[in-house]
Short mmCIF file of C-alpha atoms in Angstrom, two decimals:
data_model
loop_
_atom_site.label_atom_id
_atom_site.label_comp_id
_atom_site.label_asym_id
_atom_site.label_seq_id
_atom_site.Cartn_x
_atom_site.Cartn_y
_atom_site.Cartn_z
CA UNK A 1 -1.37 -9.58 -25.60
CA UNK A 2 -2.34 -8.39 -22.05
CA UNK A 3 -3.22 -11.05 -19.96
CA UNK A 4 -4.28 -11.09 -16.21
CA UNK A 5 -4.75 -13.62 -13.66
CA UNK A 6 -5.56 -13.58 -9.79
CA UNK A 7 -4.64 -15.89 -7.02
CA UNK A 8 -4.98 -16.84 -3.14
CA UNK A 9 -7.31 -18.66 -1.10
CA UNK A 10 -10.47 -19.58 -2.23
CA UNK A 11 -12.13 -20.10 1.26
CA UNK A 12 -10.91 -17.74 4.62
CA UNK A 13 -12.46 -17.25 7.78
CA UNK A 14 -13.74 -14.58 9.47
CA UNK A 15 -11.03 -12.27 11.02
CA UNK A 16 -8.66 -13.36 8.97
CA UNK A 17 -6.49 -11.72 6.72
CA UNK A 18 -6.91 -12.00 2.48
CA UNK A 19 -3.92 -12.00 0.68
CA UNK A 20 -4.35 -12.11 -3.57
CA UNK A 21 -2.06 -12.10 -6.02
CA UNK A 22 -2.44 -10.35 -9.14
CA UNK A 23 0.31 -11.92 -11.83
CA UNK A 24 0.32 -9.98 -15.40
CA UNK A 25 1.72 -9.83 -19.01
CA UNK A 26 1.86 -7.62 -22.00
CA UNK A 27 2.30 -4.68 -20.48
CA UNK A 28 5.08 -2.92 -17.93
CA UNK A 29 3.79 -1.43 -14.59
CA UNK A 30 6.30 1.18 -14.59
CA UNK A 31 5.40 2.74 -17.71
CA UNK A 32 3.78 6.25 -17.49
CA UNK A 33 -0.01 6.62 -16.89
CA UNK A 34 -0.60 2.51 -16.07
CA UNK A 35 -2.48 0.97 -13.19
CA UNK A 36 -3.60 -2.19 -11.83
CA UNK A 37 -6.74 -2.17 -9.84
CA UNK A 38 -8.71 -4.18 -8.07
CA UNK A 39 -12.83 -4.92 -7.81
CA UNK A 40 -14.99 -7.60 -6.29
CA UNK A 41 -18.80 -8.88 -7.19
CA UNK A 42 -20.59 -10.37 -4.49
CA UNK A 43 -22.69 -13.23 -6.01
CA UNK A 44 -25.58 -11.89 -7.50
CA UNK A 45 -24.68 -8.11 -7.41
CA UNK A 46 -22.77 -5.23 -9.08
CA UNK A 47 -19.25 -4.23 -9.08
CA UNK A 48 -17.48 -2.77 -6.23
CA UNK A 49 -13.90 -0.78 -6.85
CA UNK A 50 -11.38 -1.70 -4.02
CA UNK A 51 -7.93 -0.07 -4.87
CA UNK A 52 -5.56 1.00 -7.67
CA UNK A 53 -1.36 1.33 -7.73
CA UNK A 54 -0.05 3.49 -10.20
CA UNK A 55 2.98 3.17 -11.88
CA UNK A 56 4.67 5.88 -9.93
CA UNK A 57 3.01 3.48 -6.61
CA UNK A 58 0.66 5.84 -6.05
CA UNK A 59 -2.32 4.27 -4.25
CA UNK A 60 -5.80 5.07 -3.92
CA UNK A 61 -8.40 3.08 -1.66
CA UNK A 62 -12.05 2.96 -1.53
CA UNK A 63 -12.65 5.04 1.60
CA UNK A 64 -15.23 2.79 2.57
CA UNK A 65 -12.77 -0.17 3.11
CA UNK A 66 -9.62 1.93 3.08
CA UNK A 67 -8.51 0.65 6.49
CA UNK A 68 -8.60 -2.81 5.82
CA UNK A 69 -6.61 -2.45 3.15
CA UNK A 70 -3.09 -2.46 0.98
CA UNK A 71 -2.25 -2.52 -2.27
CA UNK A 72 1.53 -2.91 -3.19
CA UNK A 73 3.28 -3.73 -6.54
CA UNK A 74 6.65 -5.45 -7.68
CA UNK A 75 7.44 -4.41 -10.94
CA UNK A 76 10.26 -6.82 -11.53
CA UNK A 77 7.72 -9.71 -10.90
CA UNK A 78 5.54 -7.74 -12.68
CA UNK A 79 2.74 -8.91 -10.02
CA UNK A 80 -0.01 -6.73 -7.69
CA UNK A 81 -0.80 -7.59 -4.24
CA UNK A 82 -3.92 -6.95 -2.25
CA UNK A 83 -4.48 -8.00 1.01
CA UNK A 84 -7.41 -7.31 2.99
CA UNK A 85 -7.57 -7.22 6.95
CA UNK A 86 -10.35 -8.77 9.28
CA UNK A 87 -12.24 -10.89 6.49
CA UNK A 88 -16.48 -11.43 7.30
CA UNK A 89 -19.02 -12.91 5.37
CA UNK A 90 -19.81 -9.96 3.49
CA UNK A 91 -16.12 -10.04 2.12
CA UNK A 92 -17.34 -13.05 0.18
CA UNK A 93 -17.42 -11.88 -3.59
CA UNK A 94 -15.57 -12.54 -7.01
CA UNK A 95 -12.56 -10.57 -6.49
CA UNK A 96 -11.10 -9.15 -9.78
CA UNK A 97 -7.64 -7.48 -11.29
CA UNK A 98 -7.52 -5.21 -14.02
CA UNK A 99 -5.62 -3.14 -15.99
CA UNK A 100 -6.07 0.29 -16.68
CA UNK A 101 -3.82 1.93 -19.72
CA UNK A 102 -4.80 5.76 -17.89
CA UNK A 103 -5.98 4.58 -14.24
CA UNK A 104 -9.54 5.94 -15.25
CA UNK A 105 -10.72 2.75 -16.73
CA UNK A 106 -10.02 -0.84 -17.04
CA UNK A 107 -9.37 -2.26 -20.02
CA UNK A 108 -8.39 -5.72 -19.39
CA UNK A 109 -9.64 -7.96 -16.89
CA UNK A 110 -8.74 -11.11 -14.90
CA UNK A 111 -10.66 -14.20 -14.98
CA UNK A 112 -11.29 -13.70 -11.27
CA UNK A 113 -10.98 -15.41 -8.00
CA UNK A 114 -13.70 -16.25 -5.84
CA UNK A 115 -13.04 -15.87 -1.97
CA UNK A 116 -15.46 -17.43 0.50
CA UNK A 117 -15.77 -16.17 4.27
CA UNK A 118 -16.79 -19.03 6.47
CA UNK A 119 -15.92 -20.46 9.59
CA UNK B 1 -19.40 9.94 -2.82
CA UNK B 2 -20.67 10.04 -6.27
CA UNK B 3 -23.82 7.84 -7.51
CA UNK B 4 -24.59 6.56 -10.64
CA UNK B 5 -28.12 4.88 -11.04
CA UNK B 6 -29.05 2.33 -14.07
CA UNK B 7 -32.46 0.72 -14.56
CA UNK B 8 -32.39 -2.80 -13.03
CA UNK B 9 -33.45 -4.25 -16.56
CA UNK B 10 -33.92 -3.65 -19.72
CA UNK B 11 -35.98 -5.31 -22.44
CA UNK B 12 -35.50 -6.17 -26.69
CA UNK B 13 -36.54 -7.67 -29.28
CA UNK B 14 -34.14 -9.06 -31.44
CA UNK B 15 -33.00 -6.94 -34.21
CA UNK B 16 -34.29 -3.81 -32.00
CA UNK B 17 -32.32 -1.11 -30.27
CA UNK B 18 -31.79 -1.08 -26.83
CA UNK B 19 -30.82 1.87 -24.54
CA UNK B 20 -29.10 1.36 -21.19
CA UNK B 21 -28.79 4.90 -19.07
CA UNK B 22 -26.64 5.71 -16.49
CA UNK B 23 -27.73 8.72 -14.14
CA UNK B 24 -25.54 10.64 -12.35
CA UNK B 25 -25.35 14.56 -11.18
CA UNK B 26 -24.37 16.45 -14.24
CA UNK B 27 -22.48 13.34 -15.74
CA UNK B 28 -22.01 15.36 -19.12
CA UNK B 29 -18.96 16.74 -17.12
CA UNK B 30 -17.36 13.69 -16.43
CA UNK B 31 -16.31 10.06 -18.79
CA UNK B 32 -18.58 7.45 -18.83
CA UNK B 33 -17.32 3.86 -19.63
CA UNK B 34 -19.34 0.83 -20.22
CA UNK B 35 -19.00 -2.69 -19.49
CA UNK B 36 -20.54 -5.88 -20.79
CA UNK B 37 -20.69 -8.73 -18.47
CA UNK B 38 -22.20 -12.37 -19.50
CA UNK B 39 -22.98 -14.98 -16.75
CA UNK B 40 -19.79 -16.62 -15.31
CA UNK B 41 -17.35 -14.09 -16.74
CA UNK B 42 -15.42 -10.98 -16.24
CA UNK B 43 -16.41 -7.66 -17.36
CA UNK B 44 -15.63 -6.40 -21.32
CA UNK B 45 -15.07 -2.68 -21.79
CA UNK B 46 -17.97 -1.95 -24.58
CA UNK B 47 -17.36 1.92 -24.58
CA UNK B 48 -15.10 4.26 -22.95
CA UNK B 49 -14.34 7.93 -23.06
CA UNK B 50 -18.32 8.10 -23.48
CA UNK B 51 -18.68 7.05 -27.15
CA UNK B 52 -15.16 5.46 -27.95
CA UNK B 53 -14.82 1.77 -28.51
CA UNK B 54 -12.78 -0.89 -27.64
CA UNK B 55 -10.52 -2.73 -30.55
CA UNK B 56 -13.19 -5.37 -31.38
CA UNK B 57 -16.27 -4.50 -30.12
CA UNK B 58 -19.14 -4.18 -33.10
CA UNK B 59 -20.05 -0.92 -34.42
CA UNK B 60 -23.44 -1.88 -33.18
CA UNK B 61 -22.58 -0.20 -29.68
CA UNK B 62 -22.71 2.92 -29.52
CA UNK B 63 -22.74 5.85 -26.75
CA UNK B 64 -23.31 9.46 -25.72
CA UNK B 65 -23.17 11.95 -22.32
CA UNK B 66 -25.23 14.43 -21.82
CA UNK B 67 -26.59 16.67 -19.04
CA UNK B 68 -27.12 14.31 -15.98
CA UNK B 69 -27.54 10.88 -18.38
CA UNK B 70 -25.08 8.40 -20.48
CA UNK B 71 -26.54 6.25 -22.69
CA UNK B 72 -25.22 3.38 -23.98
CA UNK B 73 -26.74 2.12 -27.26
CA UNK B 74 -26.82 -1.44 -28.76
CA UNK B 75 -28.37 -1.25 -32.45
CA UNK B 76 -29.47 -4.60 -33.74
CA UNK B 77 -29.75 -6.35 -31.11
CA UNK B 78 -28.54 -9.74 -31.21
CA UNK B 79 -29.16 -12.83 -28.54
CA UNK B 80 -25.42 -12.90 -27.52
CA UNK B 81 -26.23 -9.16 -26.14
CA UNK B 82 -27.66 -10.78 -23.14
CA UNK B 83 -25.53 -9.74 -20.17
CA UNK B 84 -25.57 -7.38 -17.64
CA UNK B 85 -23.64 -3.68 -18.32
CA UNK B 86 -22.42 -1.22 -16.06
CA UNK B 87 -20.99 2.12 -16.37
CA UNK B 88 -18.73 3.43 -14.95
CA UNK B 89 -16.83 7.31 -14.35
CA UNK B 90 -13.45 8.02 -13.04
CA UNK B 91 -14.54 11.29 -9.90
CA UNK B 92 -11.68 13.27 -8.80
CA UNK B 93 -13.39 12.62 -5.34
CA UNK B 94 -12.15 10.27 -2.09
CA UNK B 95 -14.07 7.65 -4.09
CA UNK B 96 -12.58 7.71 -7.47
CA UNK B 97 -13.72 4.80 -9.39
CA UNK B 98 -17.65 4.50 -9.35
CA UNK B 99 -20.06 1.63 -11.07
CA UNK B 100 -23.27 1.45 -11.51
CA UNK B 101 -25.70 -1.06 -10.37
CA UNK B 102 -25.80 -2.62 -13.39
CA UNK B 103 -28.92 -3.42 -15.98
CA UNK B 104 -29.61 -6.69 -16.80
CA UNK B 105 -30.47 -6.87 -20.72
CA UNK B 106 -32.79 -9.63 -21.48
CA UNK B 107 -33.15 -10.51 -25.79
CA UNK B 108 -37.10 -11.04 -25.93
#
């Protein structure tokens, strides 16, 4: 059974930097062909895709935030890290894990984490 | 980067068939996946690989890729089938992992 579950601060403020904690079971990150991304919801509106690692830790960023951002993995934790630079308002969103068996979709989710920005 | 556009909403009677689409430039070329999300949850993946589904999911979804449209299609429509879906393709561009908006379906 694949199970996913995020974790960090529910409530940052502006400029500061996110750090979440993606902590999984049921499946290996260093078997062939398996990522863990991540994607937020602002409250009230559609999905936005953040990042991926790959099992081979090959990354891929959404260009649009790619600067503010780092993905990194430890396999022997079995656990994903995102952290995200120079947090604002807008940031604020359900921020969500997943697991994707071929890193072209996600087949199991997180519960997900929601991350206020407010000073 | 690539778009993919989904009516806003989408309407059914129970016991209907409801069609979600999911525009994109020639989208027949690339996998659509589907996801079912109810209020105050994460996402389910309904469909992937176009018209595969998930362990689970009712034969009552269906889907299909065509040209510059996906479609996915709930038969039967039932009032748990309120939620709002997204697709969703994997684009070998700088922006690899693209959603839709997202349709709200509402069970008249």
């Amino acid at each position: 059974q694949i199970t996913l579950k995020e974790s960090g601060p529910t409530l940052v403020k502006p400029t500061q930097t996110l750090t979440l904690t993606c902590t999984f079971s049921g499946f290996s990150l260093s078997t062939s062909g398996v990522g863990v991304g991540w994607i937020r919801q602002p409250p009230g509106k559609a999905l936005e895709w953040l990042a991926l690692i790959y099992w081979n830790d090959d990354k891929r960023y959404s260009p649009s935030l790619k600067s503010r951002l780092t993905i990194t993995k430890d396999t022997s934790k079995n656990q994903v890290v995102l952290t995200m630079t120079n947090m604002d308002p807008v940031d604020t969103a359900t921020y969500y894990c997943a697991h994707s068996p071929y890193g072209d979709h996600y087949l199991f989710w997180g519960q997900g984490t929601l991350v206020t920005v407010s000073s | 980067s690539y778009v993919l556009t989904q009516p806003p909403s989408v309407s059914v009677a129970p016991g209907k068939t409801a069609r979600i689409t999911c525009g994109g430039n020639n989208i027949g070329s690339k996998s659509v996946h589907w996801y079912q999300q109810k209020p105050g949850q994460a996402p389910v993946l309904v469909i992937y690989y176009d018209s595969d589904r998930p362990s689970g999911i009712p034969e009552r979804f269906s889907g299909s890729n065509s040209g510059n449209t996906a479609t996915l299609t709930i038969s039967r429509v039932e009032a748990g089938d309120e939620a709002d879906y997204y697709c969703q393709v994997w684009d070998s561009s700088s922006d690899p992992w693209v959603f839709g908006g997202g349709t709200k379906l509402t069970v008249l």
